């Protein structure tokens, strides 16, 4: 995917170092001018060193300034300037009409998924699918809203006979992590990337040789910095952040991608497993057929 530079900058803005942030804000305000500038000219214009611009590019997961410019060009080609100047996310009006609520929340969820496509690396997703598909054991860690995502992923992987468990508090996470070894996977989910329990648990898993996969918001954070494979989402909804609304939808979308990716590695066998598990739980479902 050759666009996504502007979304990446917006998502990482608050985590950048002061000098890097000066450049980032200039780029967001002047993307058309930026793509015409050499690294020397941009450094002179923003009053920073050329090394700062290179560091910024790499902080955004690009190889260098030239790739950053190429991605900005692609952004400009994909989206009109008017759309870029308008915040794509809608403010949620808690006292508004129900029809407005439906439109705003649905719009923000779809926008978050679209933005995530700009920061989610296909290469990293492929690596994650390979590791998950071959893992002896998979432990998924999440706290709070992320625990819901972790439980969903565990349920999906269990249905295709992957040895998988999920833990939602530090004591349980640490216990599982201590028993992992090379060939196992510890999968940490935290939108902020700063959940202390998950950081500590992943650290224990890594010390024991497990592959660490992270699912966090885009940018540098303690959990993604710890991971061997980094998966990112993007959600910049403007309000009710404690509800983790659009960010939760983007995480579930990535989980679905990983699940289907793992399932298709051995498609016939996994279809059989899904059918077996479906039949096993079918008896618990109420028979609503009428004669």
CSV table of C-alpha atoms in Angstrom, one decimal:
chain,number,residue,atom,x,y,z
A,1,UNK,CA,0.0,0.0,0.0
A,2,UNK,CA,1.7,3.2,-1.2
A,3,UNK,CA,-0.4,5.8,0.6
A,4,UNK,CA,-1.2,6.5,4.3
A,5,UNK,CA,1.6,9.0,5.1
A,6,UNK,CA,-0.8,11.7,6.4
A,7,UNK,CA,-2.9,9.3,8.4
A,8,UNK,CA,0.3,7.9,9.9
A,9,UNK,CA,1.5,11.4,10.9
A,10,UNK,CA,-1.8,12.3,12.5
A,11,UNK,CA,-1.9,9.0,14.4
A,12,UNK,CA,1.7,9.4,15.7
A,13,UNK,CA,1.7,13.2,16.3
A,14,UNK,CA,1.3,13.2,20.1
A,15,UNK,CA,4.1,10.6,20.5
A,16,UNK,CA,6.7,12.4,18.5
A,17,UNK,CA,9.7,14.2,19.9
A,18,UNK,CA,9.3,18.0,19.9
A,19,UNK,CA,11.6,18.6,16.9
A,20,UNK,CA,10.0,15.8,14.9
A,21,UNK,CA,6.5,17.2,15.8
A,22,UNK,CA,7.5,20.6,14.3
A,23,UNK,CA,8.2,18.9,11.0
A,24,UNK,CA,5.1,16.7,11.2
A,25,UNK,CA,2.8,19.6,11.8
A,26,UNK,CA,4.3,21.5,8.9
A,27,UNK,CA,3.8,18.5,6.6
A,28,UNK,CA,0.1,18.2,7.7
A,29,UNK,CA,-0.5,21.9,7.0
A,30,UNK,CA,1.5,21.9,3.7
A,31,UNK,CA,1.5,18.5,2.1
A,32,UNK,CA,1.7,19.9,-1.5
A,33,UNK,CA,4.7,22.0,-0.7
A,34,UNK,CA,6.4,19.2,1.2
A,35,UNK,CA,6.5,16.9,-1.8
A,36,UNK,CA,8.4,19.5,-3.8
A,37,UNK,CA,11.1,20.0,-1.2
A,38,UNK,CA,14.4,18.3,-0.7
A,39,UNK,CA,15.3,17.1,2.8
A,40,UNK,CA,17.6,20.1,3.0
A,41,UNK,CA,14.9,22.6,2.0
A,42,UNK,CA,12.4,21.1,4.5
A,43,UNK,CA,15.0,21.2,7.3
A,44,UNK,CA,15.7,24.9,6.5
A,45,UNK,CA,12.0,25.7,6.3
A,46,UNK,CA,11.1,24.1,9.6
A,47,UNK,CA,14.3,25.0,11.5
A,48,UNK,CA,15.4,21.5,12.3
A,49,UNK,CA,18.3,19.3,11.3
A,50,UNK,CA,18.2,16.9,8.3
A,51,UNK,CA,18.8,14.1,10.7
A,52,UNK,CA,15.5,15.0,12.5
A,53,UNK,CA,13.6,14.6,9.2
A,54,UNK,CA,15.2,11.2,8.6
A,55,UNK,CA,14.3,10.1,12.1
A,56,UNK,CA,10.7,11.3,11.7
A,57,UNK,CA,10.4,9.2,8.5
A,58,UNK,CA,11.7,6.1,10.2
A,59,UNK,CA,9.5,6.7,13.3
A,60,UNK,CA,6.6,6.6,10.8
A,61,UNK,CA,7.9,3.1,9.6
A,62,UNK,CA,9.1,4.5,6.3
A,63,UNK,CA,12.6,3.7,4.9
A,64,UNK,CA,13.5,7.4,4.6
A,65,UNK,CA,12.3,10.8,3.5
A,66,UNK,CA,11.9,9.8,-0.2
A,67,UNK,CA,9.4,7.1,0.7
A,68,UNK,CA,7.6,9.5,3.0
A,69,UNK,CA,7.2,12.0,0.1
A,70,UNK,CA,6.1,9.2,-2.3
A,71,UNK,CA,3.3,8.3,0.2
A,72,UNK,CA,2.2,11.9,0.5
A,73,UNK,CA,2.0,12.2,-3.2
A,74,UNK,CA,-0.3,9.1,-3.2
A,75,UNK,CA,-2.4,10.6,-0.5
A,76,UNK,CA,-2.9,13.7,-2.5
A,77,UNK,CA,-3.8,11.8,-5.5
A,78,UNK,CA,-6.3,9.6,-3.6
A,79,UNK,CA,-8.1,12.3,-1.7
A,80,UNK,CA,-9.2,15.8,-2.6
A,81,UNK,CA,-7.6,18.7,-0.8
A,82,UNK,CA,-11.0,19.8,0.6
A,83,UNK,CA,-11.5,16.4,2.2
A,84,UNK,CA,-8.1,16.5,3.8
A,85,UNK,CA,-8.8,19.8,5.4
A,86,UNK,CA,-12.0,18.4,6.9
A,87,UNK,CA,-11.9,16.2,10.0
A,88,UNK,CA,-13.3,12.9,8.7
A,89,UNK,CA,-14.5,11.9,12.1
A,90,UNK,CA,-17.8,13.2,13.3
A,91,UNK,CA,-18.5,14.4,16.9
A,92,UNK,CA,-20.9,12.2,18.7
A,93,UNK,CA,-23.9,14.3,19.9
A,94,UNK,CA,-25.2,12.5,23.0
A,95,UNK,CA,-28.4,14.5,23.0
A,96,UNK,CA,-29.0,14.4,19.3
A,97,UNK,CA,-31.5,12.5,17.2
A,98,UNK,CA,-31.2,8.7,17.0
A,99,UNK,CA,-30.9,8.9,13.2
A,100,UNK,CA,-27.9,11.3,13.7
A,101,UNK,CA,-26.4,8.9,16.3
A,102,UNK,CA,-26.7,6.0,13.9
A,103,UNK,CA,-25.0,7.9,11.1
A,104,UNK,CA,-22.2,9.3,13.2
A,105,UNK,CA,-21.1,6.2,14.9
A,106,UNK,CA,-21.4,4.1,11.8
A,107,UNK,CA,-19.4,6.7,9.8
A,108,UNK,CA,-16.7,6.8,12.5
A,109,UNK,CA,-16.4,3.0,12.6
A,110,UNK,CA,-16.0,2.8,8.8
A,111,UNK,CA,-13.5,5.7,8.8
A,112,UNK,CA,-11.4,3.9,11.4
A,113,UNK,CA,-11.2,0.8,9.4
A,114,UNK,CA,-10.3,2.8,6.3
A,115,UNK,CA,-7.6,4.6,8.2
A,116,UNK,CA,-6.2,1.4,9.6
A,117,UNK,CA,-5.7,0.1,6.0
A,118,UNK,CA,-3.2,2.9,5.7
A,119,UNK,CA,-1.1,1.9,8.7
A,120,UNK,CA,-1.5,-1.9,8.7
A,121,UNK,CA,1.5,-3.6,7.0
A,122,UNK,CA,0.7,-6.6,4.8
A,123,UNK,CA,4.2,-7.9,5.4
A,124,UNK,CA,3.7,-7.9,9.2
A,125,UNK,CA,0.2,-9.5,8.8
A,126,UNK,CA,1.8,-12.2,6.7
A,127,UNK,CA,4.5,-12.8,9.4
A,128,UNK,CA,1.8,-12.9,12.1
A,129,UNK,CA,-0.3,-15.5,10.2
A,130,UNK,CA,2.8,-17.7,9.7
A,131,UNK,CA,3.8,-17.6,13.4
A,132,UNK,CA,0.2,-18.1,14.6
A,133,UNK,CA,-0.3,-21.0,12.2
A,134,UNK,CA,2.8,-22.8,13.3
A,135,UNK,CA,2.6,-22.0,17.0
A,136,UNK,CA,2.7,-24.8,19.6
A,137,UNK,CA,0.8,-22.5,22.1
A,138,UNK,CA,-0.8,-19.1,21.7
A,139,UNK,CA,-1.5,-16.9,24.6
A,140,UNK,CA,-3.5,-13.7,24.1
A,141,UNK,CA,-3.3,-10.9,26.6
A,142,UNK,CA,-5.7,-8.0,27.0
A,143,UNK,CA,-7.2,-5.8,29.8
A,144,UNK,CA,-10.4,-3.9,29.9
A,145,UNK,CA,-11.9,-3.3,26.4
A,146,UNK,CA,-9.0,-5.2,24.9
A,147,UNK,CA,-10.0,-8.3,26.9
A,148,UNK,CA,-13.1,-8.5,24.7
A,149,UNK,CA,-10.9,-8.6,21.6
A,150,UNK,CA,-8.6,-11.2,23.2
A,151,UNK,CA,-11.5,-13.4,24.1
A,152,UNK,CA,-13.0,-13.2,20.6
A,153,UNK,CA,-9.6,-14.1,19.0
A,154,UNK,CA,-9.3,-17.1,21.4
A,155,UNK,CA,-12.7,-18.4,20.6
A,156,UNK,CA,-12.0,-18.2,16.8
A,157,UNK,CA,-8.6,-19.9,17.0
A,158,UNK,CA,-10.0,-22.6,19.4
A,159,UNK,CA,-12.6,-23.5,16.8
A,160,UNK,CA,-9.9,-24.5,14.3
A,161,UNK,CA,-8.0,-26.6,16.9
A,162,UNK,CA,-5.3,-24.1,17.8
A,163,UNK,CA,-4.0,-24.5,21.4
A,164,UNK,CA,-5.0,-21.1,22.5
A,165,UNK,CA,-5.9,-19.3,25.8
A,166,UNK,CA,-6.5,-15.7,26.8
A,167,UNK,CA,-5.8,-13.9,30.1
A,168,UNK,CA,-7.2,-10.6,31.3
A,169,UNK,CA,-5.3,-9.9,34.6
A,170,UNK,CA,-1.6,-9.8,35.4
A,171,UNK,CA,-1.3,-12.8,37.6
A,172,UNK,CA,-2.9,-15.1,35.0
A,173,UNK,CA,-1.0,-13.5,32.2
A,174,UNK,CA,2.3,-13.8,34.0
A,175,UNK,CA,1.6,-17.5,34.8
A,176,UNK,CA,0.9,-18.3,31.2
A,177,UNK,CA,3.8,-16.2,29.9
A,178,UNK,CA,6.3,-18.0,32.3
A,179,UNK,CA,5.3,-21.4,30.7
A,180,UNK,CA,5.8,-20.3,27.1
A,181,UNK,CA,8.9,-21.2,25.1
A,182,UNK,CA,10.4,-21.0,21.6
A,183,UNK,CA,7.8,-21.9,19.1
A,184,UNK,CA,5.0,-20.3,21.1
A,185,UNK,CA,3.3,-16.9,20.5
A,186,UNK,CA,2.3,-14.2,23.1
A,187,UNK,CA,-0.2,-11.9,21.4
A,188,UNK,CA,-0.7,-8.5,23.3
A,189,UNK,CA,-3.6,-6.3,22.6
A,190,UNK,CA,-3.7,-2.7,23.8
A,191,UNK,CA,-5.0,0.3,21.8
A,192,UNK,CA,-2.8,2.7,23.8
A,193,UNK,CA,0.2,0.3,23.8
A,194,UNK,CA,0.8,1.3,27.4
A,195,UNK,CA,-1.2,-1.2,29.5
A,196,UNK,CA,1.3,-2.1,32.2
A,197,UNK,CA,0.0,-5.6,32.9
A,198,UNK,CA,0.4,-6.5,29.2
A,199,UNK,CA,3.8,-4.9,29.0
A,200,UNK,CA,5.1,-7.0,31.9
A,201,UNK,CA,3.5,-10.2,30.7
A,202,UNK,CA,4.9,-9.9,27.2
A,203,UNK,CA,8.3,-9.2,28.7
A,204,UNK,CA,8.2,-12.5,30.6
A,205,UNK,CA,7.0,-14.3,27.4
A,206,UNK,CA,9.9,-12.8,25.4
A,207,UNK,CA,12.5,-13.7,28.0
A,208,UNK,CA,11.3,-17.4,27.7
A,209,UNK,CA,11.8,-17.4,23.9
A,210,UNK,CA,8.2,-16.8,22.7
A,211,UNK,CA,7.4,-14.7,19.6
A,212,UNK,CA,5.7,-11.5,20.7
A,213,UNK,CA,3.0,-10.1,18.4
A,214,UNK,CA,1.4,-6.7,19.3
A,215,UNK,CA,-1.8,-5.0,18.2
A,216,UNK,CA,-1.8,-1.4,19.2
A,217,UNK,CA,-2.5,2.1,17.8
A,218,UNK,CA,0.0,3.3,15.2
A,219,UNK,CA,3.3,4.7,16.5
A,220,UNK,CA,6.0,4.0,19.0
A,221,UNK,CA,4.7,2.7,22.3
A,222,UNK,CA,6.1,0.3,25.0
A,223,UNK,CA,4.1,-2.7,23.7
A,224,UNK,CA,4.9,-2.3,20.0
A,225,UNK,CA,8.5,-1.5,20.8
A,226,UNK,CA,8.7,-4.9,22.7
A,227,UNK,CA,7.1,-6.9,19.9
A,228,UNK,CA,8.8,-9.0,17.2
A,229,UNK,CA,5.8,-8.5,14.9
A,230,UNK,CA,3.9,-5.2,15.1
A,231,UNK,CA,0.3,-4.8,13.9
A,232,UNK,CA,-1.2,-1.3,14.0
A,233,UNK,CA,-4.7,0.2,13.9
A,234,UNK,CA,-5.7,3.8,13.5
A,235,UNK,CA,-8.7,5.5,15.1
A,236,UNK,CA,-8.9,9.2,15.7
A,237,UNK,CA,-12.5,9.6,16.9
A,238,UNK,CA,-13.0,12.8,18.7
A,239,UNK,CA,-15.1,11.9,21.8
A,240,UNK,CA,-16.1,9.2,24.3
A,241,UNK,CA,-12.6,7.7,24.2
A,242,UNK,CA,-13.3,5.6,27.3
A,243,UNK,CA,-15.8,3.6,25.3
A,244,UNK,CA,-13.1,2.5,22.9
A,245,UNK,CA,-15.7,2.4,20.1
A,246,UNK,CA,-14.2,2.8,16.7
A,247,UNK,CA,-10.8,1.6,17.9
A,248,UNK,CA,-12.5,-1.7,19.1
A,249,UNK,CA,-14.0,-2.1,15.6
A,250,UNK,CA,-10.6,-1.7,13.9
A,251,UNK,CA,-9.1,-4.3,16.3
A,252,UNK,CA,-11.8,-6.8,15.6
A,253,UNK,CA,-11.3,-6.2,11.9
A,254,UNK,CA,-7.6,-7.1,12.2
A,255,UNK,CA,-8.4,-10.1,14.3
A,256,UNK,CA,-10.8,-11.4,11.6
A,257,UNK,CA,-8.0,-10.9,9.0
A,258,UNK,CA,-5.6,-13.0,11.1
A,259,UNK,CA,-8.2,-15.7,11.8
A,260,UNK,CA,-9.1,-16.2,8.2
A,261,UNK,CA,-5.4,-16.1,7.3
A,262,UNK,CA,-4.6,-18.8,9.7
A,263,UNK,CA,-7.6,-20.9,8.8
A,264,UNK,CA,-6.8,-20.9,5.1
A,265,UNK,CA,-3.3,-22.3,5.6
A,266,UNK,CA,-4.8,-25.8,6.0
A,267,UNK,CA,-8.2,-25.0,4.6
A,268,UNK,CA,-9.8,-28.5,4.3
A,269,UNK,CA,-8.7,-29.6,7.7
A,270,UNK,CA,-9.9,-26.4,9.3
A,271,UNK,CA,-13.3,-26.6,7.6
A,272,UNK,CA,-13.7,-30.0,9.1
A,273,UNK,CA,-12.8,-28.6,12.5
A,274,UNK,CA,-15.3,-25.8,12.2
A,275,UNK,CA,-18.0,-28.3,11.2
A,276,UNK,CA,-17.1,-30.5,14.2
A,277,UNK,CA,-17.3,-27.6,16.7
A,278,UNK,CA,-20.5,-26.3,15.1
A,279,UNK,CA,-22.2,-29.7,15.6
A,280,UNK,CA,-20.9,-30.0,19.1
A,281,UNK,CA,-22.5,-26.7,20.2
A,282,UNK,CA,-25.6,-27.1,18.0
A,283,UNK,CA,-27.4,-29.1,20.7
A,284,UNK,CA,-27.4,-26.0,23.0
A,285,UNK,CA,-29.4,-23.9,20.5
A,286,UNK,CA,-33.1,-23.8,20.7
A,287,UNK,CA,-35.0,-25.5,17.9
A,288,UNK,CA,-37.4,-22.9,16.6
A,289,UNK,CA,-38.7,-24.9,13.7
A,290,UNK,CA,-42.5,-25.1,13.6
A,291,UNK,CA,-44.4,-28.0,11.9
